[in-house]
Coordinates of C-alpha atoms in Angstrom, one line a residue:
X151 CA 116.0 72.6 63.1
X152 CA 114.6 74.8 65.7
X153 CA 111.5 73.1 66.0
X154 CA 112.6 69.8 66.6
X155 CA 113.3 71.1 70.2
X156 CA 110.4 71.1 72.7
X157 CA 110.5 74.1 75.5
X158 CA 107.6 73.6 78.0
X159 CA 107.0 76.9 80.2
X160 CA 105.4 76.5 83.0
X161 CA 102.9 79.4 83.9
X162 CA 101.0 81.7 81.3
X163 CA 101.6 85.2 83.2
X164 CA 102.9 88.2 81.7
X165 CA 107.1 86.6 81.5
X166 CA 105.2 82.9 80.4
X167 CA 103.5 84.9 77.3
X168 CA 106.6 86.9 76.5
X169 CA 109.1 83.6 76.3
X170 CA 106.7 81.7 74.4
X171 CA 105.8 84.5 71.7
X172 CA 109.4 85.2 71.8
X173 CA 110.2 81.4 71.4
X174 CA 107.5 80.6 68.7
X175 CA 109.2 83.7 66.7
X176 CA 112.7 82.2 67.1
X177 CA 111.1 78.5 65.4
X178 CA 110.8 76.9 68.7
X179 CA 108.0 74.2 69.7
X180 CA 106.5 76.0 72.4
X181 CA 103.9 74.5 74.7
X182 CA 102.6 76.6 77.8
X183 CA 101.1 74.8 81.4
X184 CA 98.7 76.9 82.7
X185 CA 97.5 76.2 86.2
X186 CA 94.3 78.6 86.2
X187 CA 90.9 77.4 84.2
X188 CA 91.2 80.2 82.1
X189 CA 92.4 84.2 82.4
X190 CA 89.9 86.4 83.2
X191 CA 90.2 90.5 83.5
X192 CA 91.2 90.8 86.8
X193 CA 90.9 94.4 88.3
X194 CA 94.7 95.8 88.2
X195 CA 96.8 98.0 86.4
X196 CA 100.3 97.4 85.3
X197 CA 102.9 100.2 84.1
X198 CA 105.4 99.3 80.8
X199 CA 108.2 101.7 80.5
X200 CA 110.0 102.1 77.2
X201 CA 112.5 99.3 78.6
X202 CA 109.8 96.7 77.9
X203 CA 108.4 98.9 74.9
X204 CA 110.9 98.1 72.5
X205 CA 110.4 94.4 73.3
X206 CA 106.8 94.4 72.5
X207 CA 108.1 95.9 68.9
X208 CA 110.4 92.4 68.6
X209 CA 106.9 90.9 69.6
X210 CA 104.5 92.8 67.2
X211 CA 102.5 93.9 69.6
X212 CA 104.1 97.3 70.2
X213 CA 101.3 99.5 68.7
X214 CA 98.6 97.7 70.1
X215 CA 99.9 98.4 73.8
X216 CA 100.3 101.8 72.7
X217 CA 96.9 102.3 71.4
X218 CA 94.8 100.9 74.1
X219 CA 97.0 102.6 77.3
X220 CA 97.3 105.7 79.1
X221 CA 100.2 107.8 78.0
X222 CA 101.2 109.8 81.0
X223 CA 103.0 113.4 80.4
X224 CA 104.9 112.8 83.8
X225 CA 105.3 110.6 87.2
X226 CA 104.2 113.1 89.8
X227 CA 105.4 112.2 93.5
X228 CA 103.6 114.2 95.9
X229 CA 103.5 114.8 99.7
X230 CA 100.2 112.6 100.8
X231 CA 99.5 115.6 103.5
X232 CA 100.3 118.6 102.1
X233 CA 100.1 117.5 98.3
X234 CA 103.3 119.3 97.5
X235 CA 105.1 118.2 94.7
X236 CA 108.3 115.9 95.7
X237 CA 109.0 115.3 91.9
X238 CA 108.0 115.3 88.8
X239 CA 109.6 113.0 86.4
X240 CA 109.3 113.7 82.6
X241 CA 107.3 110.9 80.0
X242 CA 105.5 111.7 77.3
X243 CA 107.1 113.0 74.2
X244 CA 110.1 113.0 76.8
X245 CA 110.2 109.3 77.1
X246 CA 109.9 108.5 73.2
X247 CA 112.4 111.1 72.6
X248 CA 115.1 110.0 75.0
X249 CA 114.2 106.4 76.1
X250 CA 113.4 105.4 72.1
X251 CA 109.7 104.4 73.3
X252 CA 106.4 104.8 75.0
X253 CA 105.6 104.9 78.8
X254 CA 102.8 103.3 79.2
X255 CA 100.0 102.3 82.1
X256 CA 97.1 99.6 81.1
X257 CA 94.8 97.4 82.6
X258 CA 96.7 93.8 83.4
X259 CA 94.1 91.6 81.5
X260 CA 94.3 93.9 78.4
X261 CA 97.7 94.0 78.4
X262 CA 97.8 89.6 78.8
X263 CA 95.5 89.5 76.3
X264 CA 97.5 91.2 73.5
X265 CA 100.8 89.3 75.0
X266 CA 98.8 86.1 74.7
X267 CA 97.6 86.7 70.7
X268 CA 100.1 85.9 68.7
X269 CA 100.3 82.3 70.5
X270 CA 97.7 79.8 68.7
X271 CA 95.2 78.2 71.0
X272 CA 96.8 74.7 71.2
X273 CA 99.8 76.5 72.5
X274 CA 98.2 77.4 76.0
X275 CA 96.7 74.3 78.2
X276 CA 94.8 75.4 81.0
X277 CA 93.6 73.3 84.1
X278 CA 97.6 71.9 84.5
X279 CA 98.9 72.3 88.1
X280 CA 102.5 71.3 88.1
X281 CA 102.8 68.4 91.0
X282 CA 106.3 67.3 90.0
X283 CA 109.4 67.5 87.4
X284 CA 112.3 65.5 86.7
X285 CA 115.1 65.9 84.3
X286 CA 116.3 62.9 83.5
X287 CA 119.4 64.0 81.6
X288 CA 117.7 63.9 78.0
X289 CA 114.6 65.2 78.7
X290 CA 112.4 66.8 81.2
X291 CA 109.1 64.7 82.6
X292 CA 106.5 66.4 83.8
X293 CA 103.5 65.2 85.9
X294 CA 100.2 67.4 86.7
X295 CA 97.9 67.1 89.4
X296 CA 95.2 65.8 87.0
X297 CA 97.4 62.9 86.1
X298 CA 98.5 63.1 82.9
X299 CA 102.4 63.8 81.8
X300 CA 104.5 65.6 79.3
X301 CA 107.9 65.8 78.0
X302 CA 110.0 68.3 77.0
X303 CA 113.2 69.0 76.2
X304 CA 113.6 72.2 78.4
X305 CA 111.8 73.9 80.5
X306 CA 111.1 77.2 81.7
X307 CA 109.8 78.1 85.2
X308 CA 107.4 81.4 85.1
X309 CA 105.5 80.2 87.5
X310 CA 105.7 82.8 90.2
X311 CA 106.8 83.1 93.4
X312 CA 105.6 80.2 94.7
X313 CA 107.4 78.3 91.7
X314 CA 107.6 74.2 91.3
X315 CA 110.3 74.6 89.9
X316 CA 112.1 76.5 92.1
X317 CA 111.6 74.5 94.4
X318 CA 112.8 71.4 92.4
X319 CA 116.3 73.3 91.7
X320 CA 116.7 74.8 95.6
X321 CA 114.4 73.0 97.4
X322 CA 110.6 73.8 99.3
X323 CA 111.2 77.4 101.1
X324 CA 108.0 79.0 101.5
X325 CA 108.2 82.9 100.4
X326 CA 108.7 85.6 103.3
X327 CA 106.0 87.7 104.5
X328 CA 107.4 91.5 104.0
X329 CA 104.8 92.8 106.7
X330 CA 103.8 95.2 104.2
X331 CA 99.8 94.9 102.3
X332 CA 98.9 96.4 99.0
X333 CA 95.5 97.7 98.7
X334 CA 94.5 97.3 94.7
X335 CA 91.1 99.3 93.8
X336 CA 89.6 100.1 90.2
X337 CA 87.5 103.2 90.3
X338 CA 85.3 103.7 86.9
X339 CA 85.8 107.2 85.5
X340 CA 81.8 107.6 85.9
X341 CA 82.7 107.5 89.6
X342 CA 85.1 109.9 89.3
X343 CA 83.4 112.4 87.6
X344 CA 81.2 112.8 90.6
X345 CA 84.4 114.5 92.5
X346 CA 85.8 117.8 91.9
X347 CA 89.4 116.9 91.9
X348 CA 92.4 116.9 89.4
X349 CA 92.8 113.1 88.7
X350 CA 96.5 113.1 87.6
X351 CA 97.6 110.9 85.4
X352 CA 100.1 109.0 87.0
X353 CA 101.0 110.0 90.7
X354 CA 102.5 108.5 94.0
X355 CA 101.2 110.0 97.0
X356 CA 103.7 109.4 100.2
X357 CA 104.2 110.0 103.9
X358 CA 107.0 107.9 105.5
X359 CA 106.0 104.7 105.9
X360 CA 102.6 104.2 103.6
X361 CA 101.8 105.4 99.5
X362 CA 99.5 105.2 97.4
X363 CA 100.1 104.9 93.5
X364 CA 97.2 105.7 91.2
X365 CA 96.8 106.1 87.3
X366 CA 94.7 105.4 84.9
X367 CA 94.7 102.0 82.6
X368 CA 92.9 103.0 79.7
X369 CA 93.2 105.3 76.9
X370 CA 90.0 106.2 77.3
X371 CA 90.9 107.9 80.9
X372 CA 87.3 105.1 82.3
X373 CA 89.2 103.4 84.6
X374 CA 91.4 104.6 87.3
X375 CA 93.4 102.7 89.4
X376 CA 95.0 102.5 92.8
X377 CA 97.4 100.0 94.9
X378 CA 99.0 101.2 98.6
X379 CA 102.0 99.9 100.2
X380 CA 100.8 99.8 104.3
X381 CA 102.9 98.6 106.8
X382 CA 100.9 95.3 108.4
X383 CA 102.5 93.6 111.2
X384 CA 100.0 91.4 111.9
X385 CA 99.0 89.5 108.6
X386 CA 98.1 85.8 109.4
X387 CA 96.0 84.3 106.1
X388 CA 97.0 82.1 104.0
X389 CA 94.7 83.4 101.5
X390 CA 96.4 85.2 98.6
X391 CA 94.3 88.1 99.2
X392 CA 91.1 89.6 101.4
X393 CA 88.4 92.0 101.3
X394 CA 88.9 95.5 102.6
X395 CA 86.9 98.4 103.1
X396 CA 86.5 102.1 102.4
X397 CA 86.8 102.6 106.1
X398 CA 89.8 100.4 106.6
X399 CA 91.2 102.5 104.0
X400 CA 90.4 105.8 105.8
X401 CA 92.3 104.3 108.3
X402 CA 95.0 103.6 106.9
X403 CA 94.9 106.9 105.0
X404 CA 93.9 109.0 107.8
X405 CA 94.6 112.7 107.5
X406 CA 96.3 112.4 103.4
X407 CA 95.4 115.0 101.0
X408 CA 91.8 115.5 100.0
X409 CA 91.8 114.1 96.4
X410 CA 93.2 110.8 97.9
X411 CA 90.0 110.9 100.3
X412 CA 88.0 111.2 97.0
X413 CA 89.6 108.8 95.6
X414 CA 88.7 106.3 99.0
X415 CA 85.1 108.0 98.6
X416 CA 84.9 107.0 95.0
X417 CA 85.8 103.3 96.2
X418 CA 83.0 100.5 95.6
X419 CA 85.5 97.5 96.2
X420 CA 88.8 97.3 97.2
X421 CA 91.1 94.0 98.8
X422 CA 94.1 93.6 100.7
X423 CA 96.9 91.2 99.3
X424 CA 100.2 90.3 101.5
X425 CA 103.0 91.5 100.0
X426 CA 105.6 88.3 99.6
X427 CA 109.4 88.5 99.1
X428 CA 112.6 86.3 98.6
X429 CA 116.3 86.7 99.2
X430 CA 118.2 86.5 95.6
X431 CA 118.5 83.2 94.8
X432 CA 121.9 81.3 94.1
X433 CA 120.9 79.8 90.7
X434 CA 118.7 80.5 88.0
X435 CA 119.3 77.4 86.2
X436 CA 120.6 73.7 86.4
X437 CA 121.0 71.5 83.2
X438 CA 117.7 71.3 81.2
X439 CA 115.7 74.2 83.6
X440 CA 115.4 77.8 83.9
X441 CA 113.5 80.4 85.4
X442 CA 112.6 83.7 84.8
X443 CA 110.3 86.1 86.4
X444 CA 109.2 86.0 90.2
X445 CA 110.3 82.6 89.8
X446 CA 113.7 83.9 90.4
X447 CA 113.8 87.2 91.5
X448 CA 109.9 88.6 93.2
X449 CA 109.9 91.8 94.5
X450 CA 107.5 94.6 96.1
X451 CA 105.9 96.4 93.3
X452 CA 107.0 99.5 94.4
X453 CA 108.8 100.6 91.3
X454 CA 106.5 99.2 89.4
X455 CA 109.0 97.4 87.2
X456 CA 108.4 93.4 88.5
X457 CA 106.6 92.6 85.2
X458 CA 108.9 94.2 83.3
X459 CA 111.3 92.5 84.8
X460 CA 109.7 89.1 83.7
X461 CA 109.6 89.9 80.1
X462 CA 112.8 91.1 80.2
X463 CA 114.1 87.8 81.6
X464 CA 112.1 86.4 78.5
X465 CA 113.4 88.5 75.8
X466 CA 117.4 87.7 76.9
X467 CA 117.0 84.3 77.5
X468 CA 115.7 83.9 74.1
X469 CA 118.3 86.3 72.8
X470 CA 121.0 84.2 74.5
X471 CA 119.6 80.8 73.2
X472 CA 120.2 81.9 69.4
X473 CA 123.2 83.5 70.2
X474 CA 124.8 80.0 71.4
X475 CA 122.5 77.4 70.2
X476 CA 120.7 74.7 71.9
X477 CA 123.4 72.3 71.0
X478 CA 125.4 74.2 73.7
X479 CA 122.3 74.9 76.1
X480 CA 123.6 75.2 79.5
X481 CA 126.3 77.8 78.1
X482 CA 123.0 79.2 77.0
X483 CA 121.6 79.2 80.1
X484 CA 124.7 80.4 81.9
X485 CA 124.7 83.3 79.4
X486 CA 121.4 84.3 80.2
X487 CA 121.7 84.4 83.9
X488 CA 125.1 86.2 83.4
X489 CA 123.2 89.0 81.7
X490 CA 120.2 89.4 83.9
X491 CA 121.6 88.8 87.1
X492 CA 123.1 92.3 88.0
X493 CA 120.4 94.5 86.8
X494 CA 117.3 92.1 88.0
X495 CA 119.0 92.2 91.3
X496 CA 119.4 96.0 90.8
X497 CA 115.6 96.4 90.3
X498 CA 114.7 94.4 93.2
X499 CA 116.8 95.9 96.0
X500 CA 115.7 99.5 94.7
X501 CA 111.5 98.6 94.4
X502 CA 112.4 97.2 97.8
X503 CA 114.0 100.1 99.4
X504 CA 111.0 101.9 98.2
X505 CA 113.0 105.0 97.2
X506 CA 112.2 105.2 93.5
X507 CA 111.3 108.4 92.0
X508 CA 110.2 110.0 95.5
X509 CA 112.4 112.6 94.7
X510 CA 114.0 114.0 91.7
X511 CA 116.1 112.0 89.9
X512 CA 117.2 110.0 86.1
X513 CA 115.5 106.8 85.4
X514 CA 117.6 106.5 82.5
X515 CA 119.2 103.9 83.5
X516 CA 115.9 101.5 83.9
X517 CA 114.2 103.1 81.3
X518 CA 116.5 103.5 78.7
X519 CA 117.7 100.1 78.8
X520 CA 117.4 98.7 75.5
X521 CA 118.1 94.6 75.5
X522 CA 118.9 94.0 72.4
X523 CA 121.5 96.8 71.8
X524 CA 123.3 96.0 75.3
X525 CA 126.6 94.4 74.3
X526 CA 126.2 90.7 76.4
X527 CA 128.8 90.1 78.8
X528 CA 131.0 87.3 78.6
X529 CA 131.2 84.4 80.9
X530 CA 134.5 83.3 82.5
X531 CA 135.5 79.6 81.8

């Protein structure tokens, strides 16, 4: 029976929530390590194309995403000096029509929340920093900083970039400072109102080497939301982010188009977070582990696809764990890695590069994914 197997998953974000719902669905005993005291709302927006979408429907939580986000007509990039239009790519109707679901934008903690619901509360512990893992060959021991232990007969690494395990599978590597910052600001729509501008829905303003990507995260159109990609040579905190300022954003935003000034004018806080990176790893997986997520593959958030990418590591690996069976787990595993490697890989060197949808082109092949219709690839003996 499925549930005779233990999976622990280490880390509670957006891929932690979608393996364990996805998991817990399948019959699995599913028990989630959280390191943080609890989730709060934190002040950032997240975009979910159709490609992540029709997972949500597996999940059952589909309509409720729908309901409580922004449904952008179009992506609109636009020149940050002269505001010209450098493309505008369809969504909407467009995107249920051709990608077989919703594009979506929505606050982060709204969106965790609704990931998070169908789980029961024992499912989640809180207050459990990793310190160490083992796998002894029949099982995998666990010990947290508080002291206490657990065992399990897998686990799952969706602990982020700075992952323990990672780094039990390859070994401590600190993650590489891109020399780029984000700049993440959530402006309330009363602020807003206060400026005569047209607030589009979803839009990237450019110049060569800086954006700024802004939408809104609600369906009520009360919260709008911005996050920048600056070059920042000189970074040297080890915090995980700063405090910034309207003038440090003037700055940095010096002579762009007049709703983006607005935008900086409608500012009451803003920070500065580092903007981390690693090289594609060599393995995702050895004998009883796996990882998913920024675990394996963290990115810039250019494209804004690095969630997506999460849950979509989630959703396959479960997929590929009823396909073989847990009797046969590492060719589970092996499957799983096989089918994610080429397109997670995909996504990062593009969100990277920084290119996407500047100019007029077909997302199809991003958003029109659908995992569970893509025929899975075979692995070689």
């Amino acid at each position: 029976m499925n549930s005779e197997k233990r999976f622990a998953i280490i880390g509670a974000g957006l891929g932690g929530a979608a393996v364990a719902v996805l998991l817990k669905q399948a019959g699995f005993d599913v028990t989630v390590y959280e390191r943080a005291p609890r989730f709060s709302r934190l002040g950032a927006g997240i975009h979910m194309g159709p490609n992540v979408m029709k997972i949500f429907r597996k999940m059952g939580i589909e309509e409720k995403v729908s309901l409580m986000s922004s449904h952008p007509d179009y992506w609109f990039s636009r020149d940050g000096l002269t505001g010209e239009y450098m493309s505008r790519i369809p969504l909407g109707e467009f995107a249920l029509k051709e990608y077989g679901a919703a594009y979506v934008t929505v606050h982060r903690g709204d969106l965790h929340d609704v990931m998070l619901s169908p789980l029961d509360e024992t499912d989640v512990i809180f207050n459990k920093h990793l310190e160490s893992i083992e796998d002894t060959g029949n099982e995998v021991l666990m010990t947290f900083a508080d002291g206490t232990e657990a065992k399990a007969d897998f686990v799952i690494g969706a602990d982020g970039i700075n992952s323990m395990v990672r780094e039990n599978l390859l070994g401590k590597e600190e993650p590489t400072y891109s020399g780029w910052v984000a700049h993440r600001a959530l402006i309330t729509g009363e602020q807003l109102a206060k400026f005569d501008h047209d607030f589009e829905d979803c839009i990237k303003w450019w110049t060569e080497d800086r954006h700024m990507m802004v939408y809104y995260t609600t369906g009520r159109r009360d919260e709008y939301y911005y996050v920048t990609g600056v070059p920042d040579p000189d970074w040297n905190s080890s915090a995980s982010f700063v405090d910034s300022s309207r003038e440090e954003m003037r700055e940095a935003f010096d002579g762009y188009h007049g709703t983006v000034q607005a935008l900086i004018d409608a500012t009451e806080s803003v920070t500065k977070w580092p903007l981390k990176n690693r090289n594609p790893l060599p393995l995702w997986r050895r004998n009883r582990m796996v990882l998913l997520g920024d675990a394996c593959h963290p990115m810039k958030p250019h494209m804004a696809q690095g969630a997506a990418m999460a849950i979509e590591d989630a959703a396959m690996l479960v997929r590929c764990i009823e396909e073989v069976g847990l009797s046969n787990f590492e060719t589970a595993f092996e499957l799983y890695e096989a089918n994610r490697k080429d397109r997670a890989t995909r996504v990062q060197t593009t969100s990277n590069a920084n290119t996407w949808l500047r100019t007029q082109e077909d997302p199809a092949w991003c958003f029109g994914y659908d995992l569970y219709n893509e025929p899975l690839k075979n692995i070689s003996k």
